[in-house]
Coordinates of C-alpha atoms and ligand atoms in Angstrom, one line a residue:
M1 CA 0.0 0.1 0.0
K2 CA 1.3 3.4 -1.0
Y3 CA 0.3 6.8 0.7
V4 CA -0.4 10.2 -0.6
I5 CA -1.0 12.6 2.2
G6 CA -2.0 16.1 1.3
N7 CA -1.0 18.7 3.9
W8 CA -3.1 21.8 3.3
K9 CA -1.3 23.7 6.1
M10 CA -3.0 27.0 6.9
Q11 CA -3.5 27.8 3.2
L12 CA -7.2 27.7 2.8
S13 CA -10.3 29.1 4.6
V14 CA -12.9 26.9 5.8
T15 CA -15.1 27.5 2.7
E16 CA -12.1 26.8 0.4
S17 CA -11.2 23.6 2.2
N18 CA -14.8 22.3 1.6
R19 CA -14.6 23.3 -2.0
L20 CA -11.2 21.7 -2.5
A21 CA -12.5 18.5 -0.8
E22 CA -15.5 18.4 -3.1
E23 CA -13.3 18.9 -6.2
V24 CA -10.8 16.2 -5.1
T25 CA -13.7 13.8 -4.4
Q26 CA -15.1 14.3 -7.8
L27 CA -11.8 13.7 -9.4
I28 CA -10.6 10.7 -7.6
G29 CA -13.2 9.5 -5.3
A30 CA -14.7 7.1 -7.9
W31 CA -11.5 5.1 -8.5
V32 CA -9.2 5.7 -5.7
G33 CA -10.7 3.0 -3.4
G34 CA -9.9 0.3 -5.9
A35 CA -6.3 1.4 -6.3
D36 CA -3.4 0.4 -4.3
V37 CA -3.0 3.8 -2.6
T38 CA -4.4 5.4 0.4
V39 CA -5.1 9.1 0.1
V40 CA -5.4 11.3 3.0
V41 CA -6.3 15.1 3.2
C42 CA -5.2 17.2 6.1
P43 CA -7.1 20.5 6.5
T44 CA -6.8 22.9 9.4
H45 CA -8.6 21.9 12.6
L46 CA -11.5 24.1 11.7
G47 CA -11.7 22.8 8.2
L48 CA -11.7 19.3 9.6
V49 CA -15.4 19.3 10.4
G50 CA -16.7 20.2 6.9
V51 CA -14.2 18.2 5.1
S52 CA -15.0 15.1 7.2
S53 CA -18.7 15.3 5.9
V54 CA -17.4 15.7 2.3
V55 CA -15.2 12.7 2.4
S56 CA -17.0 10.5 4.8
D57 CA -18.6 8.1 2.2
T58 CA -15.5 7.9 0.0
A59 CA -12.2 6.2 0.1
I60 CA -10.4 9.4 0.9
A61 CA -9.3 9.5 4.5
L62 CA -9.1 12.4 6.9
G63 CA -6.0 13.7 8.7
A64 CA -5.1 16.5 11.0
Q65 CA -2.0 18.6 11.1
D66 CA -1.5 18.3 14.8
C67 CA -3.0 17.3 18.1
F68 CA -2.7 17.6 21.9
W69 CA -1.7 14.6 24.0
E70 CA -4.3 14.8 26.8
D71 CA -7.8 13.7 26.1
R72 CA -9.3 16.7 27.9
G73 CA -8.3 19.2 30.5
A74 CA -7.2 22.9 31.1
F75 CA -5.1 23.3 27.9
T76 CA -6.4 26.4 26.4
G77 CA -6.3 26.5 22.6
E78 CA -5.4 22.9 22.2
V79 CA -7.4 20.1 20.4
S80 CA -7.1 16.6 21.6
A81 CA -6.5 13.5 19.7
A82 CA -9.7 12.2 21.1
S83 CA -11.7 15.0 19.6
L84 CA -10.0 14.2 16.2
K85 CA -11.0 10.7 16.5
D86 CA -14.6 11.8 17.3
I87 CA -14.9 13.7 13.9
G88 CA -13.4 10.9 11.9
C89 CA -9.8 11.5 11.6
S90 CA -7.8 8.4 11.0
Y91 CA -4.3 10.0 10.5
C92 CA -2.5 13.0 12.2
L93 CA 0.7 14.7 11.2
V94 CA 3.1 15.0 14.3
G95 CA 6.2 17.1 14.5
H96 CA 6.1 18.8 11.1
S97 CA 9.1 21.0 10.7
E98 CA 7.0 24.1 10.5
R99 CA 5.8 23.3 14.0
R100 CA 9.3 22.5 15.2
Q101 CA 10.5 25.8 13.7
Y102 CA 7.7 28.3 14.5
L103 CA 5.9 26.8 17.6
G104 CA 8.8 25.3 19.5
E105 CA 7.7 21.7 19.2
T106 CA 10.2 19.4 20.9
D107 CA 11.0 15.8 20.5
E108 CA 9.5 15.2 23.9
M109 CA 6.1 16.7 22.6
V110 CA 6.3 14.7 19.4
N111 CA 6.7 11.5 21.5
K112 CA 3.7 12.4 23.8
K113 CA 1.5 13.1 20.8
T114 CA 2.6 10.0 19.0
A115 CA 1.6 8.0 22.2
A116 CA -1.8 9.6 22.4
L117 CA -2.6 9.1 18.8
L118 CA -1.5 5.3 18.9
R119 CA -3.7 4.8 22.0
L120 CA -6.7 6.3 20.3
G121 CA -6.2 4.3 17.1
I122 CA -5.1 7.2 14.8
T123 CA -2.1 6.7 12.7
P124 CA 0.6 9.1 13.5
V125 CA 2.5 10.6 10.5
V126 CA 5.7 11.5 12.4
C127 CA 7.7 14.1 10.4
V128 CA 11.5 14.1 10.7
G129 CA 14.3 15.8 8.7
E130 CA 17.4 17.8 8.9
T131 CA 18.1 21.5 8.1
R132 CA 20.4 22.3 5.3
E133 CA 23.1 23.5 7.8
E134 CA 22.9 20.1 9.6
R135 CA 23.3 18.3 6.2
E136 CA 26.3 20.5 5.2
Q137 CA 27.8 19.6 8.6
G138 CA 27.5 16.0 8.0
K139 CA 24.9 15.6 10.9
R140 CA 21.7 14.5 8.9
E141 CA 22.0 10.8 9.9
A142 CA 22.4 11.6 13.6
I143 CA 19.7 14.3 13.5
V144 CA 17.1 12.1 11.6
T145 CA 17.7 8.9 13.5
G146 CA 17.7 10.9 16.7
Q147 CA 14.3 12.3 15.9
V148 CA 12.8 8.9 15.1
R149 CA 14.3 7.4 18.4
A150 CA 12.9 10.2 20.4
A151 CA 9.5 10.1 18.8
L152 CA 9.1 6.5 19.6
R153 CA 10.7 6.4 23.0
D154 CA 9.0 3.8 25.2
L155 CA 6.4 3.0 22.5
R156 CA 5.4 -0.3 21.0
L157 CA 2.9 -1.0 18.2
V158 CA 0.2 -3.7 19.0
G159 CA -2.9 -4.9 17.3
T160 CA -4.2 -2.6 14.5
Q161 CA -1.9 0.3 15.4
R162 CA 0.1 1.7 12.5
L163 CA 2.9 4.2 12.2
I164 CA 4.0 6.3 9.2
V165 CA 7.3 8.2 9.3
A166 CA 7.7 11.2 6.8
Y167 CA 11.3 12.0 5.9
E168 CA 11.3 15.7 4.9
P169 CA 14.6 17.4 4.4
R170 CA 13.6 20.9 5.9
W171 CA 14.9 23.4 3.4
V172 CA 13.3 21.6 0.6
I173 CA 9.7 22.0 1.8
G174 CA 8.0 24.7 -0.3
S175 CA 11.1 25.2 -2.5
G176 CA 9.9 23.4 -5.6
K177 CA 13.3 21.5 -5.7
P178 CA 13.2 18.0 -4.2
V179 CA 16.2 16.0 -3.2
S180 CA 16.8 13.2 -5.7
P181 CA 15.0 9.9 -5.2
T182 CA 18.5 8.2 -4.5
D183 CA 19.2 10.8 -1.8
A184 CA 15.9 10.3 -0.2
A185 CA 16.3 6.5 -0.5
E186 CA 19.5 6.6 1.6
M187 CA 17.6 8.2 4.5
H188 CA 14.7 6.0 4.1
H189 CA 17.0 2.9 4.5
L190 CA 18.4 4.5 7.6
I191 CA 15.0 5.2 9.2
V192 CA 13.9 1.6 8.4
D193 CA 17.0 0.3 10.0
T194 CA 16.3 2.4 13.0
L195 CA 12.7 1.2 13.1
H196 CA 13.9 -2.4 13.0
Q197 CA 16.2 -1.7 16.1
L198 CA 13.3 0.1 18.0
L199 CA 10.3 -2.0 17.0
G200 CA 11.6 -5.2 15.5
E201 CA 11.7 -6.3 11.8
D202 CA 8.4 -8.0 11.8
V203 CA 6.5 -5.0 13.3
T204 CA 8.2 -2.6 11.1
N205 CA 7.5 -4.6 7.9
R206 CA 3.8 -5.1 8.9
L207 CA 2.9 -2.0 10.6
C208 CA 5.2 0.8 9.5
S209 CA 5.6 2.9 6.3
V210 CA 8.3 5.5 5.4
I211 CA 7.2 8.2 3.1
Y212 CA 9.0 11.1 1.4
G213 CA 7.9 14.8 1.6
G214 CA 9.4 18.0 0.2
A215 CA 8.5 19.7 -3.2
V216 CA 6.7 16.6 -4.6
D217 CA 4.5 17.1 -7.5
S218 CA 3.1 15.3 -10.4
S219 CA 6.1 15.6 -12.5
N220 CA 8.6 14.2 -10.0
V221 CA 6.5 11.8 -8.0
A222 CA 7.1 8.7 -10.2
G223 CA 10.9 8.9 -9.6
F224 CA 10.1 8.5 -5.8
M225 CA 7.7 5.8 -6.4
A226 CA 10.1 3.8 -8.4
V227 CA 12.2 3.3 -5.2
P228 CA 10.7 0.4 -3.2
V229 CA 11.7 1.8 0.2
I230 CA 9.8 5.0 -0.5
Q231 CA 6.2 4.0 0.4
G232 CA 4.5 7.2 -0.4
V233 CA 4.6 11.0 -0.3
L234 CA 3.6 13.9 2.0
V235 CA 2.6 16.7 -0.3
G236 CA 2.1 20.4 0.4
G237 CA 1.7 22.8 -2.3
A238 CA 0.7 20.3 -5.0
S239 CA -2.1 19.0 -2.8
L240 CA -4.0 22.4 -3.1
K241 CA -4.5 22.2 -6.8
P242 CA -7.2 19.7 -7.6
Q243 CA -6.1 18.7 -11.2
E244 CA -2.5 18.5 -10.0
F245 CA -3.4 16.3 -7.1
Q246 CA -5.3 14.1 -9.2
S247 CA -2.4 13.5 -11.6
L248 CA -0.2 13.0 -8.6
V249 CA -2.4 10.4 -7.0
A250 CA -2.7 8.7 -10.5
A251 CA 1.0 8.6 -10.9
V252 CA 1.3 6.9 -7.5
A253 CA -1.6 4.4 -8.3
D254 CA 0.2 3.8 -11.7
R255 CA -3.0 4.9 -13.4
Q256 CA -3.8 7.2 -16.4
S257 CA -5.5 10.3 -15.0
Ligands
LIG1 P1 5.7 21.0 -0.2 O1 5.4 20.8 1.3 O2 5.2 19.8 -0.8 O3 4.9 22.2 -0.5 O4 7.2 21.1 -0.3 C1 5.5 19.5 2.1 C2 5.3 19.4 3.5 O5 5.4 20.5 4.2 O6 4.8 18.4 4.1

C-alpha cells in the first residue's frame, strides 16, 4: 500500500477547504478506493469538520495537522487527539518541521502526541528531517535517527496500530526542488533500520511505512515511487490544486489520469 498525504497547512479558509475536498472527491473518489493507494487530506482543525462530511462516504481518508496529547483538561487553545477521533480523523501529522520551527515543538512533545494518537487508534505521521546546515555539517544521519528514536521512546505497536514516518529535508519544503530519489532512499533505508532496532523487523515490515515529503509534484513523484523503500509521499503545495493532485495520485496508483 502506498500513501499520498495532502498537507493543506494554513493555506485555505473553511469554505475553500470544503470546495477543495469536493473537487478532489469528484476527481478521484470514484476510483481511488480500488487502487493500491491510500489518499489522506489534512485540512486545518476548523476545516476538518466540513471536510469530514465531504469525504465520509468516500475512500479518501481524513487527517489532522497536529493534536494535543491529553484527552481533555485545562489546555487552552489545544485540540485533543480524542476530539480528532470523534470527527473521523484516522491520521494525524506530528512534529512537522514548521511546528518545530515556529511553535517550538520538541522531540518530547512529538513523543507524547505519538503515544496519544496510537492509544486512540489514529495513525501518527511522524515528520523528521534535517536542516540544510545540519546536512552540510554531516549531521543528517544523527539528526534524523535521533528524531525517530525520540518520537518512539518507550512506545510499541500492537494490534491494529500503524505508524508512518515522513522524511522531509527541511529546506526543501516549499522550495519546488526536491532532493533526488536516490538521496531520499538513503535516508529511508536508515529510518527503516532504526525502526527495526526500535520495534523489530516484523512489526516494522507489517505496521510501519516510511514516506518522502518536500517539493513533490506530479512531474517528479514517479521517480520517488520507483524506489521500493519509499512507500508514499507527503505533499504540500501540489495538494492544493485539484487537477495536479489528481495527476499525482494517479501517478502513484500507476493509472492514467
Ligand atoms: P511541499 O510541502 O510539498 O509544499 O514542499 C511538504 C510538506 O510541508 O509536508
